[in-house]
PDB file of C-alpha atoms in Angstrom:
ATOM      1  CA  MET F1135     164.897 112.282  71.604  1.00  0.00           C
ATOM      2  CA  VAL F1136     161.302 112.598  70.545  1.00  0.00           C
ATOM      3  CA  ARG F1137     158.864 112.589  73.321  1.00  0.00           C
ATOM      4  CA  GLY F1138     156.115 109.890  72.817  1.00  0.00           C
ATOM      5  CA  LYS F1139     152.224 110.699  72.636  1.00  0.00           C
ATOM      6  CA  THR F1140     150.572 110.275  75.820  1.00  0.00           C
ATOM      7  CA  GLU F1141     147.862 108.286  76.033  1.00  0.00           C
ATOM      8  CA  MET F1142     144.320 109.781  77.438  1.00  0.00           C
ATOM      9  CA  LYS F1143     143.507 107.308  80.116  1.00  0.00           C
ATOM     10  CA  ARG F1144     143.595 107.254  83.730  1.00  0.00           C
ATOM     11  CA  ILE F1145     147.050 106.408  85.022  1.00  0.00           C
ATOM     12  CA  GLU F1146     147.079 103.197  87.431  1.00  0.00           C
ATOM     13  CA  ASN F1147     150.250 103.820  88.623  1.00  0.00           C
ATOM     14  CA  ALA F1148     149.557 105.983  92.108  1.00  0.00           C
ATOM     15  CA  THR F1149     153.160 107.458  92.163  1.00  0.00           C
ATOM     16  CA  SER F1150     152.854 108.369  88.581  1.00  0.00           C
ATOM     17  CA  ARG F1151     149.331 109.586  88.872  1.00  0.00           C
ATOM     18  CA  GLN F1152     150.334 111.993  91.749  1.00  0.00           C
ATOM     19  CA  VAL F1153     153.181 113.538  89.742  1.00  0.00           C
ATOM     20  CA  THR F1154     151.391 113.886  86.655  1.00  0.00           C
ATOM     21  CA  PHE F1155     148.807 115.806  88.826  1.00  0.00           C
ATOM     22  CA  SER F1156     151.184 118.291  90.272  1.00  0.00           C
ATOM     23  CA  LYS F1157     152.751 119.094  87.078  1.00  0.00           C
ATOM     24  CA  ARG F1158     149.876 119.767  85.150  1.00  0.00           C
ATOM     25  CA  ARG F1159     148.025 121.302  87.762  1.00  0.00           C
ATOM     26  CA  ASN F1160     150.725 123.883  88.081  1.00  0.00           C
ATOM     27  CA  GLY F1161     150.753 124.315  84.579  1.00  0.00           C
ATOM     28  CA  LEU F1162     146.745 124.949  84.270  1.00  0.00           C
ATOM     29  CA  LEU F1163     147.341 127.778  87.154  1.00  0.00           C
ATOM     30  CA  LYS F1164     150.053 129.275  85.102  1.00  0.00           C
ATOM     31  CA  LYS F1165     147.725 129.463  81.668  1.00  0.00           C
ATOM     32  CA  ALA F1166     144.855 130.681  83.738  1.00  0.00           C
ATOM     33  CA  PHE F1167     147.183 133.456  85.062  1.00  0.00           C
ATOM     34  CA  GLU F1168     148.562 134.051  81.727  1.00  0.00           C
ATOM     35  CA  LEU F1169     144.917 134.373  80.019  1.00  0.00           C
ATOM     36  CA  SER F1170     143.655 136.903  82.814  1.00  0.00           C
ATOM     37  CA  VAL F1171     146.583 138.943  82.548  1.00  0.00           C
ATOM     38  CA  LEU F1172     147.196 138.841  78.741  1.00  0.00           C
ATOM     39  CA  CYS F1173     143.581 138.860  77.417  1.00  0.00           C
ATOM     40  CA  ASP F1174     142.048 141.213  80.449  1.00  0.00           C
ATOM     41  CA  ALA F1175     139.632 138.268  81.240  1.00  0.00           C
ATOM     42  CA  GLU F1176     137.685 137.364  84.140  1.00  0.00           C
ATOM     43  CA  VAL F1177     138.939 133.606  84.799  1.00  0.00           C
ATOM     44  CA  ALA F1178     138.188 131.347  87.701  1.00  0.00           C
ATOM     45  CA  LEU F1179     140.028 128.043  88.092  1.00  0.00           C
ATOM     46  CA  ILE F1180     138.880 125.451  90.677  1.00  0.00           C
ATOM     47  CA  VAL F1181     140.568 122.075  91.040  1.00  0.00           C
ATOM     48  CA  PHE F1182     140.261 119.031  93.315  1.00  0.00           C
ATOM     49  CA  SER F1183     142.838 116.597  93.744  1.00  0.00           C
ATOM     50  CA  PRO F1184     142.080 112.897  93.943  1.00  0.00           C
ATOM     51  CA  ARG F1185     142.433 113.116  97.879  1.00  0.00           C
ATOM     52  CA  GLY F1186     140.137 115.946  98.089  1.00  0.00           C
ATOM     53  CA  LYS F1187     142.470 119.315  98.533  1.00  0.00           C
ATOM     54  CA  LEU F1188     141.043 122.196  96.899  1.00  0.00           C
ATOM     55  CA  TYR F1189     143.295 124.543  94.593  1.00  0.00           C
ATOM     56  CA  GLU F1190     141.946 127.366  93.195  1.00  0.00           C
ATOM     57  CA  PHE F1191     142.724 130.703  91.205  1.00  0.00           C
ATOM     58  CA  SER F1192     140.835 133.857  90.350  1.00  0.00           C
ATOM     59  CA  SER F1193     141.456 136.999  88.809  1.00  0.00           C
ATOM     60  CA  SER F1194     138.763 138.778  90.964  1.00  0.00           C
ATOM     61  CA  SER F1195     136.700 136.433  93.198  1.00  0.00           C
ATOM     62  CA  VAL F1196     135.793 132.876  92.823  1.00  0.00           C
ATOM     63  CA  THR F1197     132.399 133.673  94.561  1.00  0.00           C
ATOM     64  CA  LYS F1198     131.501 136.645  92.491  1.00  0.00           C
ATOM     65  CA  THR F1199     132.559 134.495  89.294  1.00  0.00           C
ATOM     66  CA  ILE F1200     130.779 131.852  89.731  1.00  0.00           C
ATOM     67  CA  GLU F1201     127.574 134.296  90.527  1.00  0.00           C
ATOM     68  CA  ARG F1202     127.976 136.020  87.496  1.00  0.00           C
ATOM     69  CA  TYR F1203     128.399 132.612  85.463  1.00  0.00           C
ATOM     70  CA  GLN F1204     124.900 131.050  87.209  1.00  0.00           C
ATOM     71  CA  LYS F1205     123.345 134.506  86.416  1.00  0.00           C
ATOM     72  CA  ARG F1206     124.423 134.211  82.720  1.00  0.00           C
ATOM     73  CA  THR F1207     123.608 131.031  82.473  1.00  0.00           C
ATOM     74  CA  LYS F1208     119.931 131.501  83.796  1.00  0.00           C
ATOM     75  CA  ASP F1209     119.408 134.565  81.435  1.00  0.00           C
ATOM     76  CA  LEU F1210     120.341 132.456  78.224  1.00  0.00           C
ATOM     77  CA  VAL F1211     118.078 129.669  79.487  1.00  0.00           C
ATOM     78  CA  THR F1212     115.045 132.058  79.805  1.00  0.00           C
ATOM     79  CA  ASN F1213     116.120 133.698  76.433  1.00  0.00           C
ATOM     80  CA  SER F1214     116.624 130.336  74.501  1.00  0.00           C
ATOM     81  CA  LYS F1215     113.031 128.970  76.291  1.00  0.00           C
ATOM     82  CA  GLY F1216     111.270 132.452  75.196  1.00  0.00           C
ATOM     83  CA  ASN F1217     112.607 132.327  71.497  1.00  0.00           C
ATOM     84  CA  ALA F1218     111.641 128.668  71.036  1.00  0.00           C
ATOM     85  CA  ASN F1219     108.221 129.032  72.522  1.00  0.00           C
ATOM     86  CA  SER F1220     107.016 132.155  71.249  1.00  0.00           C
ATOM     87  CA  LEU F1221     105.871 130.822  67.957  1.00  0.00           C
ATOM     88  CA  PRO F1222     104.534 127.631  69.224  1.00  0.00           C
ATOM     89  CA  ALA F1223     102.640 128.788  71.643  1.00  0.00           C
ATOM     90  CA  LYS F1224     100.597 130.764  69.668  1.00  0.00           C
ATOM     91  CA  GLY F1225      99.709 127.667  67.891  1.00  0.00           C
ATOM     92  CA  GLU F1226      98.935 125.950  70.852  1.00  0.00           C
ATOM     93  CA  THR F1227      96.993 129.086  72.534  1.00  0.00           C
ATOM     94  CA  HIS F1228      94.936 128.759  68.849  1.00  0.00           C
ATOM     95  CA  GLY F1229      94.471 124.934  69.508  1.00  0.00           C
ATOM     96  CA  PHE F1230      93.178 125.273  73.101  1.00  0.00           C
ATOM     97  CA  GLU F1231      90.910 127.750  71.924  1.00  0.00           C
ATOM     98  CA  ARG F1232      89.063 125.602  69.165  1.00  0.00           C
ATOM     99  CA  LYS F1233      89.056 122.424  71.742  1.00  0.00           C
ATOM    100  CA  ILE F1234      87.471 124.488  74.339  1.00  0.00           C
ATOM    101  CA  GLN F1235      84.464 125.404  71.753  1.00  0.00           C
ATOM    102  CA  GLN F1236      84.054 122.355  70.478  1.00  0.00           C
ATOM    103  CA  LEU F1237      83.909 120.720  74.222  1.00  0.00           C
ATOM    104  CA  GLU F1238      81.165 123.554  74.557  1.00  0.00           C
ATOM    105  CA  ILE F1239      79.158 122.526  71.647  1.00  0.00           C
ATOM    106  CA  SER F1240      79.696 118.852  72.904  1.00  0.00           C
ATOM    107  CA  LYS F1241      78.523 119.691  76.300  1.00  0.00           C
ATOM    108  CA  ARG F1242      75.304 121.713  74.752  1.00  0.00           C
ATOM    109  CA  LYS F1243      74.366 118.601  72.835  1.00  0.00           C
ATOM    110  CA  MET F1244      74.700 116.369  75.786  1.00  0.00           C
ATOM    111  CA  LEU F1245      72.146 118.847  77.446  1.00  0.00           C
ATOM    112  CA  GLY F1246      69.604 118.476  74.288  1.00  0.00           C
ATOM    113  CA  GLU F1247      70.313 121.598  73.414  1.00  0.00           C
ATOM    114  CA  ARG F1248      71.183 123.514  69.889  1.00  0.00           C
ATOM    115  CA  LEU F1249      70.325 120.196  68.177  1.00  0.00           C
ATOM    116  CA  GLU F1250      68.770 121.540  64.709  1.00  0.00           C
ATOM    117  CA  ALA F1251      71.821 121.587  62.901  1.00  0.00           C
ATOM    118  CA  SER F1252      72.674 117.842  63.786  1.00  0.00           C
ATOM    119  CA  SER F1253      72.274 115.021  61.275  1.00  0.00           C
ATOM    120  CA  VAL F1254      70.882 111.659  62.148  1.00  0.00           C
ATOM    121  CA  GLU F1255      73.706 109.849  62.306  1.00  0.00           C
ATOM    122  CA  GLU F1256      75.206 112.612  64.762  1.00  0.00           C
ATOM    123  CA  LEU F1257      71.907 112.139  66.905  1.00  0.00           C
ATOM    124  CA  GLN F1258      72.246 108.416  66.744  1.00  0.00           C
ATOM    125  CA  GLN F1259      75.955 108.830  68.072  1.00  0.00           C
ATOM    126  CA  LEU F1260      74.617 111.178  70.851  1.00  0.00           C
ATOM    127  CA  GLU F1261      71.857 108.601  71.650  1.00  0.00           C
ATOM    128  CA  ASN F1262      74.265 105.808  71.939  1.00  0.00           C
ATOM    129  CA  GLN F1263      76.738 107.969  74.180  1.00  0.00           C
ATOM    130  CA  LEU F1264      74.315 109.023  76.796  1.00  0.00           C
ATOM    131  CA  GLU F1265      73.466 105.216  76.701  1.00  0.00           C
ATOM    132  CA  ARG F1266      76.874 104.122  77.438  1.00  0.00           C
ATOM    133  CA  SER F1267      76.810 107.091  79.808  1.00  0.00           C
ATOM    134  CA  LEU F1268      73.950 105.848  81.875  1.00  0.00           C
ATOM    135  CA  THR F1269      74.760 102.510  81.902  1.00  0.00           C
ATOM    136  CA  ARG F1270      77.804 103.568  83.544  1.00  0.00           C
ATOM    137  CA  ILE F1271      76.268 105.577  86.042  1.00  0.00           C
ATOM    138  CA  ARG F1272      73.719 102.833  87.168  1.00  0.00           C
ATOM    139  CA  ALA F1273      76.543 100.136  87.376  1.00  0.00           C
ATOM    140  CA  ARG F1274      78.458 102.757  89.843  1.00  0.00           C
ATOM    141  CA  LYS F1275      75.268 103.650  91.606  1.00  0.00           C
ATOM    142  CA  TYR F1276      74.522 100.054  92.173  1.00  0.00           C
ATOM    143  CA  GLN F1277      78.027  99.394  93.357  1.00  0.00           C
ATOM    144  CA  LEU F1278      77.790 102.262  95.783  1.00  0.00           C
ATOM    145  CA  PHE F1279      73.983 100.451  97.027  1.00  0.00           C
ATOM    146  CA  LEU F1280      76.060  97.104  97.558  1.00  0.00           C
ATOM    147  CA  GLU F1281      79.016  99.068  99.574  1.00  0.00           C
ATOM    148  CA  GLU F1282      76.073 100.741 101.875  1.00  0.00           C
ATOM    149  CA  ILE F1283      74.081  97.496 102.369  1.00  0.00           C
ATOM    150  CA  GLU F1284      77.487  95.569 103.365  1.00  0.00           C
ATOM    151  CA  LYS F1285      78.496  98.422 105.812  1.00  0.00           C
ATOM    152  CA  LEU F1286      75.100  98.069 107.312  1.00  0.00           C
ATOM    153  CA  LYS F1287      75.325  94.129 107.926  1.00  0.00           C
ATOM    154  CA  GLU F1288      78.628  94.720 109.217  1.00  0.00           C
ATOM    155  CA  GLU F1289      77.108  97.388 112.162  1.00  0.00           C
ATOM    156  CA  GLU F1290      74.408  94.983 112.282  1.00  0.00           C
ATOM    157  CA  ARG F1291      76.509  91.770 113.166  1.00  0.00           C
ATOM    158  CA  ASN F1292      78.617  94.454 115.959  1.00  0.00           C
ATOM    159  CA  LEU F1293      75.375  95.713 117.412  1.00  0.00           C
ATOM    160  CA  LEU F1294      74.318  91.821 117.424  1.00  0.00           C
ATOM    161  CA  GLU F1295      77.893  90.814 118.983  1.00  0.00           C
ATOM    162  CA  GLU F1296      77.705  93.749 121.444  1.00  0.00           C
ATOM    163  CA  ASN F1297      73.989  92.820 122.710  1.00  0.00           C
ATOM    164  CA  LYS F1298      75.117  89.615 123.317  1.00  0.00           C
ATOM    165  CA  LYS F1299      78.032  90.451 125.482  1.00  0.00           C
ATOM    166  CA  LEU F1300      75.695  92.578 127.666  1.00  0.00           C
ATOM    167  CA  MET F1301      73.099  90.017 128.190  1.00  0.00           C
ATOM    168  CA  GLU F1302      75.789  87.751 129.065  1.00  0.00           C
ATOM    169  CA  GLU F1303      77.083  90.383 131.745  1.00  0.00           C
ATOM    170  CA  CYS F1304      73.609  90.892 132.772  1.00  0.00           C
ATOM    171  CA  GLY F1305      73.004  87.219 133.414  1.00  0.00           C
ATOM    172  CA  MET F1306      75.967  86.891 135.415  1.00  0.00           C
ATOM    173  CA  SER F1307      75.059  89.872 137.808  1.00  0.00           C
ATOM    174  CA  ALA F1308      71.810  88.289 138.177  1.00  0.00           C
ATOM    175  CA  ARG F1309      73.195  84.771 139.311  1.00  0.00           C
ATOM    176  CA  GLY F1310      75.513  86.862 141.717  1.00  0.00           C
ATOM    177  CA  GLY F1311      72.419  88.773 143.092  1.00  0.00           C
ATOM    178  CA  LEU F1312      70.529  85.609 143.521  1.00  0.00           C
ATOM    179  CA  GLN F1313      73.158  83.775 145.244  1.00  0.00           C
ATOM    180  CA  ALA F1314      73.991  86.986 147.612  1.00  0.00           C
ATOM    181  CA  LYS F1315      70.215  86.829 148.683  1.00  0.00           C
ATOM    182  CA  GLN F1316      70.227  83.158 149.458  1.00  0.00           C
ATOM    183  CA  VAL F1317      73.516  83.270 151.494  1.00  0.00           C
ATOM    184  CA  GLU F1318      71.965  86.328 153.318  1.00  0.00           C
ATOM    185  CA  ALA F1319      68.513  84.412 153.908  1.00  0.00           C
ATOM    186  CA  ALA F1320      70.618  81.650 155.223  1.00  0.00           C
ATOM    187  CA  LYS F1321      72.600  83.998 157.724  1.00  0.00           C
ATOM    188  CA  LYS F1322      69.073  85.471 159.030  1.00  0.00           C
ATOM    189  CA  ILE F1323      67.895  81.761 159.684  1.00  0.00           C
ATOM    190  CA  ASP F1324      70.829  81.018 161.867  1.00  0.00           C
ATOM    191  CA  ASP F1325      70.627  83.881 163.731  1.00  0.00           C
ATOM    192  CA  ASN F1326      66.900  83.715 164.931  1.00  0.00           C
ATOM    193  CA  GLU F1327      67.065  79.711 165.260  1.00  0.00           C
ATOM    194  CA  VAL F1328      64.489  78.971 168.220  1.00  0.00           C
ATOM    195  CA  VAL F1329      65.527  76.555 170.972  1.00  0.00           C
ATOM    196  CA  THR F1330      63.386  74.014 172.163  1.00  0.00           C
ATOM    197  CA  ASP F1331      63.465  71.240 174.872  1.00  0.00           C
ATOM    198  CA  LEU F1332      62.951  67.580 174.088  1.00  0.00           C
ATOM    199  CA  SER F1333      61.581  65.107 176.829  1.00  0.00           C
ATOM    200  CA  ILE F1334      60.380  61.761 177.039  1.00  0.00           C
ATOM    201  CA  GLY F1335      58.000  60.408 179.336  1.00  0.00           C
ATOM    202  CA  PRO F1336      54.046  61.124 179.750  1.00  0.00           C
ATOM    203  CA  PRO F1337      52.545  64.662 179.009  1.00  0.00           C
ATOM    204  CA  ARG F1338      52.758  66.821 182.416  1.00  0.00           C
ATOM    205  CA  GLN F1339      49.308  67.326 183.824  1.00  0.00           C
ATOM    206  CA  ASP F1340      49.040  70.638 185.639  1.00  0.00           C
ATOM    207  CA  SER F1341      47.009  70.495 189.159  1.00  0.00           C
ATOM    208  CA  PRO F1342      43.398  71.159 189.357  1.00  0.00           C
ATOM    209  CA  LYS F1343      42.271  74.661 190.516  1.00  0.00           C
ATOM    210  CA  LYS F1344      40.406  74.915 193.561  1.00  0.00           C
ATOM    211  CA  PRO F1345      36.976  76.487 193.397  1.00  0.00           C
TER     212      PRO F1345
END
Protein backbone atom coordinates (compact mmCIF):
# COMPACT_ATOMS: atom_id res chain seq x y z
CA MET A 1 0.00 0.00 0.00
CA VAL A 2 1.41 3.35 -1.06
CA ARG A 3 1.47 5.97 1.66
CA GLY A 4 -0.12 9.24 0.62
CA LYS A 5 1.83 12.49 0.66
CA THR A 6 1.14 14.57 3.74
CA GLU A 7 -0.05 18.06 2.99
CA MET A 8 2.12 20.63 4.77
CA LYS A 9 -0.40 22.60 6.75
CA ARG A 10 -1.58 22.77 10.33
CA ILE A 11 -3.41 19.69 11.53
CA GLU A 12 -6.79 20.80 12.76
CA ASN A 13 -7.59 17.75 14.89
CA ALA A 14 -5.98 18.19 18.30
CA THR A 15 -5.41 14.46 18.93
CA SER A 16 -3.86 13.85 15.51
CA ARG A 17 -1.73 16.95 15.94
CA GLN A 18 -0.37 15.74 19.30
CA VAL A 19 0.40 12.25 17.92
CA THR A 20 2.20 13.68 14.91
CA PHE A 21 4.18 16.03 17.16
CA SER A 22 5.37 13.16 19.36
CA LYS A 23 6.43 11.01 16.44
CA ARG A 24 8.25 13.72 14.52
CA ARG A 25 9.84 15.15 17.65
CA ASN A 26 11.41 11.81 18.47
CA GLY A 27 12.57 11.39 14.90
CA LEU A 28 14.09 14.87 14.90
CA LEU A 29 15.95 14.28 18.15
CA LYS A 30 17.23 10.96 16.81
CA LYS A 31 18.51 12.61 13.60
CA ALA A 32 20.27 15.30 15.63
CA PHE A 33 21.98 12.65 17.74
CA GLU A 34 23.05 10.68 14.66
CA LEU A 35 24.43 13.82 12.99
CA SER A 36 26.51 14.72 16.04
CA VAL A 37 27.94 11.20 16.38
CA LEU A 38 28.54 10.31 12.72
CA CYS A 39 29.93 13.69 11.64
CA ASP A 40 31.47 14.86 14.93
CA ALA A 41 29.41 18.04 14.68
CA GLU A 42 28.28 20.31 17.44
CA VAL A 43 24.50 20.09 17.38
CA ALA A 44 21.94 21.80 19.60
CA LEU A 45 18.20 21.30 19.18
CA ILE A 46 15.43 23.14 21.08
CA VAL A 47 11.75 22.29 20.66
CA PHE A 48 8.72 23.72 22.47
CA SER A 49 5.47 21.80 22.33
CA PRO A 50 2.17 23.58 21.62
CA ARG A 51 1.59 23.57 25.39
CA GLY A 52 4.99 25.13 26.08
CA LYS A 53 6.89 22.03 27.19
CA LEU A 54 10.61 22.12 26.40
CA TYR A 55 12.50 19.35 24.59
CA GLU A 56 16.18 19.78 23.84
CA PHE A 57 19.25 17.94 22.68
CA SER A 58 22.86 19.03 22.60
CA SER A 59 26.06 17.24 21.78
CA SER A 60 27.88 19.37 24.38
CA SER A 61 25.86 22.15 26.04
CA VAL A 62 22.90 24.09 24.69
CA THR A 63 24.06 27.29 26.41
CA LYS A 64 27.61 27.05 25.03
CA THR A 65 26.33 26.26 21.55
CA ILE A 66 24.01 29.28 21.64
CA GLU A 67 26.83 31.55 22.83
CA ARG A 68 29.05 30.24 20.05
CA TYR A 69 26.27 30.87 17.53
CA GLN A 70 25.72 34.45 18.74
CA LYS A 71 29.43 35.23 18.62
CA ARG A 72 29.75 33.78 15.15
CA THR A 73 26.73 35.70 13.89
CA LYS A 74 28.07 38.95 15.34
CA ASP A 75 31.45 38.44 13.68
CA LEU A 76 29.82 37.70 10.34
CA VAL A 77 27.67 40.82 10.52
CA THR A 78 30.65 42.98 11.46
CA ASN A 79 32.82 41.59 8.67
CA SER A 80 30.08 41.95 6.08
CA LYS A 81 29.45 45.55 7.05
CA GLY A 82 33.15 46.33 7.00
CA ASN A 83 33.62 44.84 3.54
CA ALA A 84 30.47 46.44 2.16
CA ASN A 85 31.21 49.88 3.56
CA SER A 86 34.97 50.06 2.96
CA LEU A 87 34.73 51.43 -0.58
CA PRO A 88 31.62 53.60 -0.13
CA ALA A 89 33.11 55.04 3.05
CA LYS A 90 36.04 56.49 1.12
CA GLY A 91 33.68 58.04 -1.40
CA GLU A 92 31.49 59.49 1.34
CA THR A 93 34.53 60.93 3.11
CA HIS A 94 35.66 62.64 -0.08
CA GLY A 95 32.15 63.96 -0.66
CA PHE A 96 31.95 65.34 2.87
CA GLU A 97 35.28 67.11 2.43
CA ARG A 98 34.05 68.80 -0.75
CA LYS A 99 30.82 69.89 0.95
CA ILE A 100 32.80 71.33 3.86
CA GLN A 101 35.00 73.30 1.48
CA GLN A 102 31.98 74.66 -0.37
CA LEU A 103 30.31 75.67 2.88
CA GLU A 104 33.50 77.41 4.00
CA ILE A 105 33.69 79.37 0.73
CA SER A 106 30.00 80.31 1.00
CA LYS A 107 30.49 81.42 4.58
CA ARG A 108 33.38 83.69 3.66
CA LYS A 109 31.36 85.24 0.82
CA MET A 110 28.47 85.88 3.20
CA LEU A 111 30.95 87.76 5.41
CA GLY A 112 32.10 89.81 2.42
CA GLU A 113 35.46 88.07 2.06
CA ARG A 114 37.15 86.68 -1.05
CA LEU A 115 34.73 88.26 -3.52
CA GLU A 116 37.40 89.04 -6.11
CA ALA A 117 36.75 85.96 -8.22
CA SER A 118 32.94 86.30 -8.06
CA SER A 119 31.01 87.35 -11.14
CA VAL A 120 28.22 89.90 -11.27
CA GLU A 121 25.59 87.15 -11.29
CA GLU A 122 27.14 85.47 -8.26
CA LEU A 123 27.27 88.77 -6.40
CA GLN A 124 23.63 89.44 -7.31
CA GLN A 125 22.61 86.02 -6.00
CA LEU A 126 24.59 86.62 -2.82
CA GLU A 127 22.89 89.99 -2.36
CA ASN A 128 19.43 88.47 -2.84
CA GLN A 129 20.24 85.73 -0.35
CA LEU A 130 21.42 88.27 2.21
CA GLU A 131 18.26 90.33 1.72
CA ARG A 132 16.07 87.28 2.26
CA SER A 133 18.05 86.39 5.37
CA LEU A 134 17.73 89.94 6.66
CA THR A 135 13.97 89.87 6.07
CA ARG A 136 13.62 86.66 8.05
CA ILE A 137 15.80 88.07 10.84
CA ARG A 138 13.70 91.23 11.08
CA ALA A 139 10.47 89.22 11.10
CA ARG A 140 11.77 87.05 13.90
CA LYS A 141 12.93 90.10 15.86
CA TYR A 142 9.51 91.76 15.41
CA GLN A 143 7.81 88.60 16.64
CA LEU A 144 9.99 88.53 19.75
CA PHE A 145 9.17 92.20 20.41
CA LEU A 146 5.44 91.47 20.18
CA GLU A 147 5.77 88.52 22.54
CA GLU A 148 7.73 90.68 25.02
CA ILE A 149 5.12 93.46 24.83
CA GLU A 150 2.30 90.99 25.42
CA LYS A 151 4.19 89.57 28.38
CA LEU A 152 4.64 93.04 29.88
CA LYS A 153 0.94 93.80 29.37
CA GLU A 154 0.03 90.60 31.16
CA GLU A 155 2.31 91.54 34.06
CA GLU A 156 0.71 95.00 34.15
CA ARG A 157 -2.79 93.49 34.31
CA ASN A 158 -1.72 91.21 37.13
CA LEU A 159 -0.21 94.11 39.08
CA LEU A 160 -3.33 96.23 38.61
CA GLU A 161 -5.51 93.38 39.80
CA GLU A 162 -3.29 92.83 42.82
CA ASN A 163 -3.28 96.58 43.59
CA LYS A 164 -7.07 96.64 43.39
CA LYS A 165 -7.35 93.78 45.86
CA LEU A 166 -4.94 95.50 48.26
CA MET A 167 -6.90 98.77 48.08
CA GLU A 168 -10.14 96.92 48.81
CA GLU A 169 -8.54 95.18 51.78
CA CYS A 170 -7.19 98.52 53.09
CA GLY A 171 -10.62 100.15 52.69
CA MET A 172 -12.30 97.40 54.65
CA SER A 173 -9.68 97.69 57.40
CA ALA A 174 -10.14 101.47 57.61
CA ARG A 175 -13.93 101.20 57.86
CA GLY A 176 -13.58 98.55 60.53
CA GLY A 177 -11.19 100.75 62.53
CA LEU A 178 -13.55 103.74 62.32
CA GLN A 179 -16.49 101.72 63.56
CA ALA A 180 -14.40 100.41 66.45
CA LYS A 181 -13.42 103.98 67.42
CA GLN A 182 -17.06 105.11 67.32
CA VAL A 183 -18.14 102.23 69.57
CA GLU A 184 -15.34 103.01 72.02
CA ALA A 185 -16.28 106.70 72.14
CA ALA A 186 -19.91 105.87 72.79
CA LYS A 187 -18.87 103.56 75.60
CA LYS A 188 -16.82 106.32 77.25
CA ILE A 189 -19.78 108.69 77.09
CA ASP A 190 -21.96 106.12 78.83
CA ASP A 191 -19.36 105.62 81.55
CA ASN A 192 -18.92 109.41 82.22
CA GLU A 193 -22.60 110.37 82.07
CA VAL A 194 -23.45 113.39 84.35
CA VAL A 195 -26.51 112.99 86.60
CA THR A 196 -28.59 116.23 87.07
CA ASP A 197 -31.65 116.94 89.29
CA LEU A 198 -34.69 118.37 87.64
CA SER A 199 -37.14 120.42 89.84
CA ILE A 200 -40.23 122.44 89.05
CA GLY A 201 -40.97 125.76 90.84
CA PRO A 202 -39.46 129.16 91.43
CA PRO A 203 -35.79 129.40 91.85
CA ARG A 204 -34.49 129.06 95.38
CA GLN A 205 -33.37 132.30 96.96
CA ASP A 206 -30.41 132.30 99.20
CA SER A 207 -30.79 134.12 102.58
CA PRO A 208 -29.06 137.50 102.74
CA LYS A 209 -25.84 137.62 104.46
CA LYS A 210 -25.58 139.48 107.69
CA PRO A 211 -23.20 142.48 107.89
